[in-house]
């Protein structure tokens, strides 16, 4: 645990008692703060009270009196589409609003660092797609070279559940827009922006607000190095804002679509090869085509981002390349779960939006595509050009029929994962890929994309055992 610094003796309110809320409450208490918690769910309050935490209605008379800070969990809106009533009351009362990420950055450095040979560093990764894989890949590379490291944030552990950093350690954080938009302290040493595509637009009141939430990691954080994906206009604009000129190598531009040129620092992937250029000269190259844990152009973009971040930390190209080959990928993200009789079964349940599903489809040929679920805002129009490699779609979800009508590929309404996997497996031929890439949220049938992916794996195992 990382005890929170700077709030000793202060009264701090915590709203939301999920993973981050409980973690923040523990860390605040360990740092000497007087914590009062609240969650609308009675079971969550009971769990907190069982740990010795004090719960109280934050909308009660005088509940926010003398409160130094309100800590809000990521899923609780504070501005759009409408502020949570407790957040609105805090803002009205002039109480600063923060989250566990802000507490982490204000508390990470300690006096013990004065005795370290190498100060610990933080690599923070944000973006619409690929941030989990990029974060995990950076962590894997650091583990491969024997560097002390920890992984946390939107992936793995809560940030305040991390162990205090040791000499030379690197902490890798995956940060969502919900986390970056509210944190009062953001001071990463290396910050990564993978890409930007429409997502969470209701929470941010449109693309402008969504981009602004991501941008805070760089504008507020002032990282020593910024790794920026420039395949979208927003990334190019951000790189331009951060750079003092074409040769400013504090900004490392990355692309999975084209060759980058100029006097600065660039990392790009074309036709399966990653290249690094600095000051107009090539200084590194990796053949990505045979790396099973990083299939497709979208994973090549993740590879470029992780490579650039690790180069910013001083790692050599050949060391990074060796680590790429031992990376197994993440569950539910282009994860090969079986390969039998020439048919490959791939779990990409994390492809919860149109853009990520399109990238998954582009990574394979001869696809038996399992898709469907709770459709997101904007429809499925962005998938029209991506379906060229789809032999047939098998649609799941409560609105499967409506979903299927929007597809250009041949589609069969299955409804359930069990039926979809069984039918796809029965019809698959040698060279086919049975791919779960839903292009939709899971909440119509599952409580998370992880549960959906686990069901896919279970159904594949069931079919193959018959």
CSV table of C-alpha atoms in Angstrom, one decimal:
chain,number,residue,atom,x,y,z
A,1,UNK,CA,0.0,0.0,0.0
A,2,UNK,CA,1.0,3.6,-0.6
A,3,UNK,CA,-0.1,5.7,2.3
A,4,UNK,CA,-1.6,9.1,1.2
A,5,UNK,CA,0.6,12.0,2.0
A,6,UNK,CA,-0.5,15.6,2.7
A,7,UNK,CA,-3.8,14.9,4.3
A,8,UNK,CA,-2.8,13.8,7.8
A,9,UNK,CA,-5.5,14.8,10.3
A,10,UNK,CA,-7.8,16.1,7.5
A,11,UNK,CA,-11.4,15.0,7.0
A,12,UNK,CA,-11.7,13.3,3.6
A,13,UNK,CA,-14.9,11.9,2.0
A,14,UNK,CA,-14.8,8.9,-0.4
A,15,UNK,CA,-17.7,8.4,-2.8
A,16,UNK,CA,-18.0,4.9,-4.3
A,17,UNK,CA,-16.7,1.8,-2.6
A,18,UNK,CA,-15.6,-0.4,-5.5
A,19,UNK,CA,-12.0,-1.4,-5.9
A,20,UNK,CA,-10.6,2.1,-6.2
A,21,UNK,CA,-12.8,3.6,-3.4
A,22,UNK,CA,-11.9,0.9,-0.9
A,23,UNK,CA,-8.2,1.2,-1.9
A,24,UNK,CA,-8.3,5.0,-1.5
A,25,UNK,CA,-10.0,4.7,1.9
A,26,UNK,CA,-7.4,2.3,3.2
A,27,UNK,CA,-4.5,4.4,1.9
A,28,UNK,CA,-6.0,7.6,3.3
A,29,UNK,CA,-6.5,6.0,6.7
A,30,UNK,CA,-2.9,4.7,6.6
A,31,UNK,CA,-1.7,8.3,5.9
A,32,UNK,CA,-3.6,9.6,9.0
A,33,UNK,CA,-6.7,11.1,7.3
A,34,UNK,CA,-10.1,10.9,8.9
A,35,UNK,CA,-12.2,9.1,6.3
A,36,UNK,CA,-15.9,9.1,5.8
A,37,UNK,CA,-17.3,6.8,3.1
A,38,UNK,CA,-20.5,6.4,1.1
A,39,UNK,CA,-21.9,4.1,-1.5
A,40,UNK,CA,-25.5,3.8,-2.6
A,41,UNK,CA,-25.2,0.0,-2.5
A,42,UNK,CA,-25.8,-1.3,1.1
A,43,UNK,CA,-23.7,-4.4,0.5
A,44,UNK,CA,-20.7,-2.1,-0.5
A,45,UNK,CA,-21.2,-0.1,2.7
A,46,UNK,CA,-21.3,-3.3,4.7
A,47,UNK,CA,-18.0,-4.5,3.3
A,48,UNK,CA,-16.4,-1.2,4.1
A,49,UNK,CA,-17.7,-1.2,7.6
A,50,UNK,CA,-16.4,-4.8,8.1
A,51,UNK,CA,-12.9,-3.4,7.4
A,52,UNK,CA,-13.4,-0.8,10.1
A,53,UNK,CA,-14.2,2.1,7.7
A,54,UNK,CA,-16.8,4.7,8.8
A,55,UNK,CA,-19.7,5.2,6.4
A,56,UNK,CA,-22.1,8.1,6.4
A,57,UNK,CA,-24.6,9.8,4.0
A,58,UNK,CA,-22.6,12.5,2.3
A,59,UNK,CA,-25.8,14.4,1.5
A,60,UNK,CA,-26.8,14.6,5.1
A,61,UNK,CA,-26.9,17.9,7.0
A,62,UNK,CA,-23.3,19.1,7.6
A,63,UNK,CA,-21.8,16.0,5.9
A,64,UNK,CA,-19.4,18.0,3.9
A,65,UNK,CA,-18.5,20.5,6.6
A,66,UNK,CA,-14.7,20.8,7.1
A,67,UNK,CA,-14.1,18.1,4.4
A,68,UNK,CA,-10.7,18.8,2.8
A,69,UNK,CA,-11.3,16.7,-0.3
A,70,UNK,CA,-13.9,14.4,-1.9
A,71,UNK,CA,-12.5,11.3,-3.6
A,72,UNK,CA,-14.7,10.0,-6.4
A,73,UNK,CA,-14.6,6.5,-8.0
A,74,UNK,CA,-14.2,6.4,-11.8
A,75,UNK,CA,-17.7,5.3,-12.7
A,76,UNK,CA,-19.3,8.3,-10.9
A,77,UNK,CA,-20.1,11.3,-13.2
A,78,UNK,CA,-18.9,14.7,-12.0
A,79,UNK,CA,-19.9,16.9,-14.9
A,80,UNK,CA,-21.6,15.1,-17.8
A,81,UNK,CA,-24.2,14.0,-18.5
A,82,UNK,CA,-25.0,15.3,-15.0
A,83,UNK,CA,-23.0,15.5,-11.8
A,84,UNK,CA,-23.7,13.0,-9.1
A,85,UNK,CA,-25.6,14.8,-6.3
A,86,UNK,CA,-22.8,14.4,-3.8
A,87,UNK,CA,-20.3,15.8,-6.3
A,88,UNK,CA,-22.6,18.7,-7.1
A,89,UNK,CA,-22.9,19.4,-3.3
A,90,UNK,CA,-19.1,19.3,-2.9
A,91,UNK,CA,-18.6,21.7,-5.8
A,92,UNK,CA,-21.2,24.0,-4.4
A,93,UNK,CA,-19.5,23.9,-1.0
A,94,UNK,CA,-16.0,24.6,-2.5
A,95,UNK,CA,-14.7,21.1,-1.6
A,96,UNK,CA,-11.9,20.0,-4.0
A,97,UNK,CA,-12.8,16.8,-6.0
A,98,UNK,CA,-10.1,14.3,-6.7
A,99,UNK,CA,-9.6,10.6,-7.4
A,100,UNK,CA,-7.2,7.8,-6.4
A,101,UNK,CA,-4.9,8.7,-9.3
A,102,UNK,CA,-4.4,12.2,-8.0
A,103,UNK,CA,-3.7,10.8,-4.5
A,104,UNK,CA,-1.2,8.3,-6.0
A,105,UNK,CA,0.8,11.0,-7.8
A,106,UNK,CA,0.9,13.3,-4.7
A,107,UNK,CA,2.0,10.4,-2.5
A,108,UNK,CA,4.3,8.2,-4.7
A,109,UNK,CA,7.6,10.0,-4.0
A,110,UNK,CA,9.0,9.6,-0.4
A,111,UNK,CA,12.0,10.6,1.6
A,112,UNK,CA,13.4,7.1,1.1
A,113,UNK,CA,14.2,8.1,-2.5
A,114,UNK,CA,17.0,10.4,-1.3
A,115,UNK,CA,19.0,7.2,-0.7
A,116,UNK,CA,18.3,5.5,-4.0
A,117,UNK,CA,20.9,5.4,-6.8
A,118,UNK,CA,18.1,5.6,-9.5
A,119,UNK,CA,14.8,7.4,-8.7
A,120,UNK,CA,11.7,5.4,-9.5
A,121,UNK,CA,9.7,6.4,-12.6
A,122,UNK,CA,6.1,6.3,-13.8
A,123,UNK,CA,5.0,5.4,-17.3
A,124,UNK,CA,1.3,6.3,-17.8
A,125,UNK,CA,-0.6,5.0,-20.8
A,126,UNK,CA,-3.9,6.4,-22.1
A,127,UNK,CA,-5.9,6.3,-25.4
A,128,UNK,CA,-9.1,4.8,-26.7
A,129,UNK,CA,-7.8,1.4,-27.8
A,130,UNK,CA,-4.7,-0.7,-27.1
A,131,UNK,CA,-3.8,0.9,-23.8
A,132,UNK,CA,-4.2,-2.4,-21.8
A,133,UNK,CA,-2.0,-4.3,-24.2
A,134,UNK,CA,0.6,-1.5,-24.4
A,135,UNK,CA,0.7,-1.2,-20.6
A,136,UNK,CA,1.1,-5.0,-20.2
A,137,UNK,CA,3.7,-5.1,-22.9
A,138,UNK,CA,5.8,-2.4,-21.3
A,139,UNK,CA,5.6,-4.2,-18.0
A,140,UNK,CA,6.5,-7.5,-19.7
A,141,UNK,CA,9.6,-5.9,-21.3
A,142,UNK,CA,10.7,-4.5,-18.0
A,143,UNK,CA,10.3,-7.9,-16.3
A,144,UNK,CA,12.2,-9.5,-19.2
A,145,UNK,CA,15.3,-7.3,-18.5
A,146,UNK,CA,15.0,-7.7,-14.7
A,147,UNK,CA,14.0,-4.2,-14.0
A,148,UNK,CA,11.9,-3.8,-10.8
A,149,UNK,CA,8.4,-2.9,-12.0
A,150,UNK,CA,4.7,-2.9,-11.1
A,151,UNK,CA,1.5,-2.7,-13.2
A,152,UNK,CA,-1.6,-0.9,-12.0
A,153,UNK,CA,-4.5,1.5,-12.8
A,154,UNK,CA,-7.2,0.5,-15.1
A,155,UNK,CA,-5.5,-2.9,-15.4
A,156,UNK,CA,-4.5,-5.1,-12.5
A,157,UNK,CA,-4.1,-3.5,-9.1
A,158,UNK,CA,-5.5,-0.2,-7.8
A,159,UNK,CA,-2.8,2.4,-7.8
A,160,UNK,CA,-2.8,2.9,-4.1
A,161,UNK,CA,-2.5,-0.9,-3.5
A,162,UNK,CA,1.0,-0.8,-5.1
A,163,UNK,CA,4.0,-1.4,-2.9
A,164,UNK,CA,6.2,1.6,-2.2
A,165,UNK,CA,8.8,1.9,-5.0
A,166,UNK,CA,12.3,0.5,-4.6
A,167,UNK,CA,15.5,1.8,-6.1
A,168,UNK,CA,15.2,2.1,-9.9
A,169,UNK,CA,11.7,0.8,-10.1
A,170,UNK,CA,9.3,1.6,-12.9
A,171,UNK,CA,5.5,1.8,-12.3
A,172,UNK,CA,3.4,1.3,-15.4
A,173,UNK,CA,-0.1,2.7,-15.2
A,174,UNK,CA,-3.0,2.2,-17.6
A,175,UNK,CA,-5.3,5.3,-17.3
A,176,UNK,CA,-8.8,5.7,-18.7
A,177,UNK,CA,-10.3,9.1,-19.6
A,178,UNK,CA,-12.4,8.7,-16.4
A,179,UNK,CA,-9.2,8.7,-14.4
A,180,UNK,CA,-7.2,11.4,-16.2
A,181,UNK,CA,-10.0,13.9,-16.4
A,182,UNK,CA,-10.4,14.3,-12.6
A,183,UNK,CA,-7.0,13.7,-11.0
A,184,UNK,CA,-5.6,16.8,-9.4
A,185,UNK,CA,-2.0,15.6,-9.7
A,186,UNK,CA,-0.7,14.0,-12.9
A,187,UNK,CA,3.1,13.8,-13.0
A,188,UNK,CA,4.3,10.8,-15.1
A,189,UNK,CA,7.9,10.6,-16.3
A,190,UNK,CA,6.8,9.0,-19.6
A,191,UNK,CA,3.3,9.5,-21.0
A,192,UNK,CA,1.8,7.5,-23.9
A,193,UNK,CA,-1.2,8.4,-26.1
A,194,UNK,CA,-2.1,5.4,-28.3
A,195,UNK,CA,-5.0,6.7,-30.4
A,196,UNK,CA,-8.4,8.4,-30.2
A,197,UNK,CA,-11.7,7.0,-31.5
A,198,UNK,CA,-15.3,7.7,-30.3
A,199,UNK,CA,-16.1,6.2,-26.9
A,200,UNK,CA,-17.7,7.3,-23.7
A,201,UNK,CA,-19.1,10.3,-25.5
A,202,UNK,CA,-22.1,10.7,-23.2
A,203,UNK,CA,-19.7,10.9,-20.2
A,204,UNK,CA,-17.6,13.6,-21.9
A,205,UNK,CA,-20.3,15.4,-23.8
A,206,UNK,CA,-18.7,14.6,-27.2
A,207,UNK,CA,-15.4,14.1,-28.8
A,208,UNK,CA,-14.0,17.4,-27.7
A,209,UNK,CA,-14.5,16.6,-24.0
A,210,UNK,CA,-13.2,13.1,-24.5
A,211,UNK,CA,-10.0,14.4,-26.1
A,212,UNK,CA,-9.6,17.0,-23.4
A,213,UNK,CA,-9.8,14.3,-20.7
A,214,UNK,CA,-7.0,12.4,-22.4
A,215,UNK,CA,-4.9,15.5,-23.1
A,216,UNK,CA,-4.8,16.4,-19.3
A,217,UNK,CA,-2.2,13.6,-18.8
A,218,UNK,CA,0.2,15.6,-21.0
A,219,UNK,CA,-0.8,19.2,-20.5
A,220,UNK,CA,-1.1,18.9,-16.7
A,221,UNK,CA,1.5,16.2,-16.3
A,222,UNK,CA,4.4,17.7,-18.2
A,223,UNK,CA,6.1,14.3,-18.8
A,224,UNK,CA,9.8,14.2,-19.6
A,225,UNK,CA,9.0,12.1,-22.7
A,226,UNK,CA,5.6,11.9,-24.6
A,227,UNK,CA,4.9,9.0,-26.9
A,228,UNK,CA,2.1,10.1,-29.2
A,229,UNK,CA,0.2,8.1,-31.8
A,230,UNK,CA,-0.3,10.4,-34.8
A,231,UNK,CA,-2.6,8.3,-37.0
A,232,UNK,CA,-5.5,10.5,-36.0
A,233,UNK,CA,-5.8,14.3,-36.2
A,234,UNK,CA,-6.1,14.6,-32.4
A,235,UNK,CA,-2.7,12.9,-31.9
A,236,UNK,CA,-1.0,15.0,-34.5
A,237,UNK,CA,-2.4,18.1,-32.8
A,238,UNK,CA,-1.3,17.0,-29.4
A,239,UNK,CA,2.2,16.2,-30.6
A,240,UNK,CA,2.4,19.6,-32.2
A,241,UNK,CA,1.3,21.3,-29.0
A,242,UNK,CA,3.9,19.5,-26.9
A,243,UNK,CA,6.8,19.9,-29.3
A,244,UNK,CA,9.1,23.0,-29.5
A,245,UNK,CA,10.0,22.2,-33.1
A,246,UNK,CA,10.5,19.4,-35.6
A,247,UNK,CA,13.7,18.2,-33.9
A,248,UNK,CA,12.3,18.1,-30.4
A,249,UNK,CA,12.9,14.5,-29.3
A,250,UNK,CA,11.0,14.9,-26.1
A,251,UNK,CA,8.0,13.9,-28.3
A,252,UNK,CA,8.2,10.5,-29.9
A,253,UNK,CA,5.7,10.2,-32.7
A,254,UNK,CA,4.4,6.7,-33.5
A,255,UNK,CA,2.3,5.3,-36.4
A,256,UNK,CA,1.0,2.0,-37.6
A,257,UNK,CA,-0.2,3.4,-41.0
A,258,UNK,CA,2.7,5.2,-42.6
A,259,UNK,CA,6.4,6.0,-42.6
A,260,UNK,CA,7.2,9.0,-40.5
A,261,UNK,CA,10.0,11.3,-41.4
A,262,UNK,CA,11.8,14.4,-40.1
A,263,UNK,CA,14.6,15.4,-37.7
A,264,UNK,CA,12.7,14.2,-34.6
A,265,UNK,CA,12.2,10.8,-33.0
A,266,UNK,CA,9.8,8.5,-34.8
A,267,UNK,CA,8.7,4.8,-34.4
A,268,UNK,CA,6.4,3.3,-37.0
A,269,UNK,CA,5.3,0.0,-38.4
A,270,UNK,CA,4.8,-0.7,-42.1
A,271,UNK,CA,4.1,-4.1,-43.7
A,272,UNK,CA,4.9,-5.9,-40.4
A,273,UNK,CA,8.2,-4.2,-39.7
A,274,UNK,CA,8.8,-1.8,-36.9
A,275,UNK,CA,11.3,1.0,-37.5
A,276,UNK,CA,12.9,3.6,-35.3
A,277,UNK,CA,14.3,6.8,-36.7
A,278,UNK,CA,16.1,9.5,-34.8
A,279,UNK,CA,17.5,12.7,-36.4
A,280,UNK,CA,16.7,11.3,-39.8
A,281,UNK,CA,18.6,8.0,-39.3
A,282,UNK,CA,17.3,4.6,-38.7
A,283,UNK,CA,18.5,3.2,-35.4
A,284,UNK,CA,16.3,0.2,-34.9
A,285,UNK,CA,14.2,-2.4,-36.7
A,286,UNK,CA,12.0,-5.4,-35.7
A,287,UNK,CA,10.2,-7.9,-37.8
A,288,UNK,CA,6.8,-8.2,-36.1
A,289,UNK,CA,5.2,-10.7,-38.5
A,290,UNK,CA,6.1,-13.8,-36.6
A,291,UNK,CA,5.1,-12.6,-33.1
A,292,UNK,CA,1.9,-14.5,-32.2
A,293,UNK,CA,1.1,-12.4,-29.2
A,294,UNK,CA,0.9,-9.2,-31.3
A,295,UNK,CA,-1.2,-10.0,-34.4
A,296,UNK,CA,-2.5,-7.3,-36.8
A,297,UNK,CA,-1.9,-3.6,-37.4
A,298,UNK,CA,-3.6,-2.6,-34.2
A,299,UNK,CA,-1.1,-4.7,-32.2
A,300,UNK,CA,1.7,-3.3,-34.3
A,301,UNK,CA,0.7,0.1,-33.1
A,302,UNK,CA,0.8,-1.2,-29.5
A,303,UNK,CA,4.2,-2.6,-30.2
A,304,UNK,CA,5.4,0.8,-31.5
A,305,UNK,CA,4.0,2.6,-28.4
A,306,UNK,CA,5.6,0.1,-25.9
A,307,UNK,CA,8.9,0.1,-27.9
A,308,UNK,CA,9.1,3.9,-27.8
A,309,UNK,CA,8.3,4.1,-24.1
A,310,UNK,CA,11.0,1.5,-23.3
A,311,UNK,CA,13.5,3.3,-25.5
A,312,UNK,CA,12.7,6.5,-23.5
A,313,UNK,CA,13.6,4.5,-20.4
A,314,UNK,CA,17.0,3.6,-22.0
A,315,UNK,CA,16.4,0.0,-23.1
A,316,UNK,CA,18.2,-1.3,-26.2
A,317,UNK,CA,16.3,-2.3,-29.3
A,318,UNK,CA,17.5,-5.9,-29.3
A,319,UNK,CA,16.5,-6.3,-25.7
A,320,UNK,CA,13.0,-5.1,-26.5
A,321,UNK,CA,12.8,-7.3,-29.5
A,322,UNK,CA,13.6,-10.4,-27.5
A,323,UNK,CA,10.9,-9.5,-25.0
A,324,UNK,CA,8.3,-9.1,-27.8
A,325,UNK,CA,8.8,-12.8,-28.7
A,326,UNK,CA,7.9,-14.0,-25.2
A,327,UNK,CA,4.8,-11.8,-24.8
A,328,UNK,CA,1.7,-14.0,-24.8
A,329,UNK,CA,-0.8,-11.3,-25.1
A,330,UNK,CA,-3.6,-10.4,-22.7
A,331,UNK,CA,-6.7,-12.4,-22.1
A,332,UNK,CA,-9.7,-11.2,-24.1
A,333,UNK,CA,-7.5,-9.2,-26.5
A,334,UNK,CA,-6.6,-11.1,-29.7
A,335,UNK,CA,-6.0,-14.1,-27.4
A,336,UNK,CA,-5.5,-17.4,-29.2
A,337,UNK,CA,-7.3,-19.9,-27.0
A,338,UNK,CA,-7.1,-23.0,-29.3
A,339,UNK,CA,-5.9,-24.2,-32.7
A,340,UNK,CA,-7.4,-27.5,-33.8
A,341,UNK,CA,-7.5,-29.1,-37.3
A,342,UNK,CA,-6.2,-25.9,-38.9
A,343,UNK,CA,-8.9,-23.8,-37.2
A,344,UNK,CA,-7.8,-21.0,-34.9
A,345,UNK,CA,-10.1,-19.7,-32.1
A,346,UNK,CA,-9.4,-16.1,-31.0
A,347,UNK,CA,-10.9,-14.3,-28.0
A,348,UNK,CA,-11.1,-10.5,-28.5
A,349,UNK,CA,-13.9,-9.8,-26.1
A,350,UNK,CA,-12.3,-6.5,-25.3
A,351,UNK,CA,-13.3,-5.3,-28.8
A,352,UNK,CA,-16.3,-3.5,-27.3
A,353,UNK,CA,-16.5,-0.7,-29.9
A,354,UNK,CA,-16.6,-0.5,-33.7
A,355,UNK,CA,-13.0,0.7,-34.1
A,356,UNK,CA,-11.5,-2.0,-32.0
A,357,UNK,CA,-13.6,-4.7,-33.7
A,358,UNK,CA,-12.6,-3.4,-37.2
A,359,UNK,CA,-8.9,-3.7,-36.2
A,360,UNK,CA,-9.5,-7.2,-34.9
A,361,UNK,CA,-11.1,-8.1,-38.2
A,362,UNK,CA,-8.2,-6.6,-40.2
A,363,UNK,CA,-5.8,-8.9,-38.4
A,364,UNK,CA,-7.1,-12.2,-39.8
A,365,UNK,CA,-8.5,-13.8,-42.9
A,366,UNK,CA,-11.3,-16.4,-43.4
A,367,UNK,CA,-13.1,-15.2,-40.3
A,368,UNK,CA,-16.1,-16.9,-38.6
A,369,UNK,CA,-17.1,-13.8,-36.7
A,370,UNK,CA,-19.0,-13.9,-33.4
A,371,UNK,CA,-20.3,-10.4,-32.7
A,372,UNK,CA,-23.2,-8.5,-31.0
A,373,UNK,CA,-24.2,-7.3,-27.6
A,374,UNK,CA,-25.2,-3.9,-26.3
A,375,UNK,CA,-24.7,-1.6,-29.3
A,376,UNK,CA,-22.9,1.7,-28.6
A,377,UNK,CA,-23.8,5.2,-29.9
A,378,UNK,CA,-23.0,5.8,-33.6
A,379,UNK,CA,-24.1,2.5,-35.0
A,380,UNK,CA,-22.1,-0.1,-37.0
A,381,UNK,CA,-21.4,1.9,-40.1
A,382,UNK,CA,-17.6,2.0,-39.4
A,383,UNK,CA,-17.5,-1.8,-39.8
A,384,UNK,CA,-18.7,-1.9,-43.4
A,385,UNK,CA,-15.3,-1.9,-45.0
A,386,UNK,CA,-13.8,-4.2,-42.4
A,387,UNK,CA,-16.0,-7.2,-43.2
A,388,UNK,CA,-14.2,-8.3,-46.4
A,389,UNK,CA,-12.4,-11.1,-44.6
A,390,UNK,CA,-15.6,-12.4,-42.9
A,391,UNK,CA,-17.0,-15.7,-44.2
A,392,UNK,CA,-19.9,-15.5,-41.9
A,393,UNK,CA,-21.1,-13.6,-38.8
A,394,UNK,CA,-22.8,-15.3,-35.8
A,395,UNK,CA,-24.7,-12.7,-33.9
A,396,UNK,CA,-25.3,-12.9,-30.1
A,397,UNK,CA,-27.1,-10.6,-27.7
A,398,UNK,CA,-30.6,-9.6,-26.8
A,399,UNK,CA,-30.9,-7.4,-29.9
A,400,UNK,CA,-29.1,-9.9,-32.2
A,401,UNK,CA,-31.6,-9.6,-35.1
A,402,UNK,CA,-31.3,-5.8,-35.2
A,403,UNK,CA,-27.5,-6.1,-35.0
A,404,UNK,CA,-27.4,-8.6,-37.8
A,405,UNK,CA,-29.4,-6.4,-40.1
A,406,UNK,CA,-26.7,-3.8,-40.1
A,407,UNK,CA,-23.9,-6.2,-41.3
A,408,UNK,CA,-22.8,-6.5,-44.9
A,409,UNK,CA,-21.5,-10.0,-44.4
A,410,UNK,CA,-23.7,-13.1,-44.3
A,411,UNK,CA,-25.1,-13.3,-40.8
A,412,UNK,CA,-27.0,-15.8,-38.7
A,413,UNK,CA,-28.9,-14.8,-35.5
A,414,UNK,CA,-27.7,-17.1,-32.7
A,415,UNK,CA,-28.6,-15.1,-29.6
A,416,UNK,CA,-26.3,-17.1,-27.2
A,417,UNK,CA,-22.6,-17.7,-27.1
A,418,UNK,CA,-23.2,-21.4,-26.8
A,419,UNK,CA,-25.1,-21.6,-30.1
A,420,UNK,CA,-22.7,-19.2,-31.9
A,421,UNK,CA,-19.6,-21.1,-31.0
A,422,UNK,CA,-21.1,-24.5,-31.7
A,423,UNK,CA,-22.3,-23.3,-35.2
A,424,UNK,CA,-19.1,-21.5,-36.1
A,425,UNK,CA,-17.0,-24.5,-35.1
A,426,UNK,CA,-19.2,-26.9,-37.0
A,427,UNK,CA,-19.0,-24.8,-40.2
A,428,UNK,CA,-15.3,-23.8,-39.9
A,429,UNK,CA,-12.8,-25.2,-42.4
A,430,UNK,CA,-9.1,-25.5,-42.3
A,431,UNK,CA,-7.5,-22.0,-42.5
A,432,UNK,CA,-10.5,-20.4,-40.8
A,433,UNK,CA,-10.4,-18.2,-37.7
A,434,UNK,CA,-13.3,-18.3,-35.2
A,435,UNK,CA,-13.1,-14.8,-33.8
A,436,UNK,CA,-15.0,-13.2,-31.0
A,437,UNK,CA,-14.9,-9.5,-31.6
A,438,UNK,CA,-18.3,-8.2,-30.4
A,439,UNK,CA,-18.2,-4.5,-31.5
A,440,UNK,CA,-20.5,-3.9,-28.6
A,441,UNK,CA,-20.7,-3.8,-24.8
A,442,UNK,CA,-21.4,-6.9,-22.9
A,443,UNK,CA,-24.0,-5.7,-20.4
A,444,UNK,CA,-27.1,-7.1,-22.1
A,445,UNK,CA,-25.9,-10.6,-21.2
A,446,UNK,CA,-22.8,-10.4,-19.1
A,447,UNK,CA,-21.6,-8.2,-16.3
A,448,UNK,CA,-18.2,-7.5,-18.0
A,449,UNK,CA,-16.3,-8.2,-21.2
A,450,UNK,CA,-14.2,-10.5,-19.2
A,451,UNK,CA,-17.2,-12.8,-18.3
A,452,UNK,CA,-18.1,-12.7,-22.0
A,453,UNK,CA,-14.6,-13.8,-23.0
A,454,UNK,CA,-14.6,-16.5,-20.4
A,455,UNK,CA,-17.9,-17.9,-21.7
A,456,UNK,CA,-16.4,-17.9,-25.2
A,457,UNK,CA,-13.4,-19.9,-24.0
A,458,UNK,CA,-15.6,-22.3,-22.1
A,459,UNK,CA,-17.8,-22.9,-25.1
A,460,UNK,CA,-14.8,-23.5,-27.4
A,461,UNK,CA,-13.4,-26.0,-24.9
A,462,UNK,CA,-16.8,-27.7,-24.7
A,463,UNK,CA,-17.1,-28.0,-28.5
A,464,UNK,CA,-13.5,-29.3,-28.9
A,465,UNK,CA,-14.0,-31.9,-26.2
A,466,UNK,CA,-17.1,-33.4,-27.9
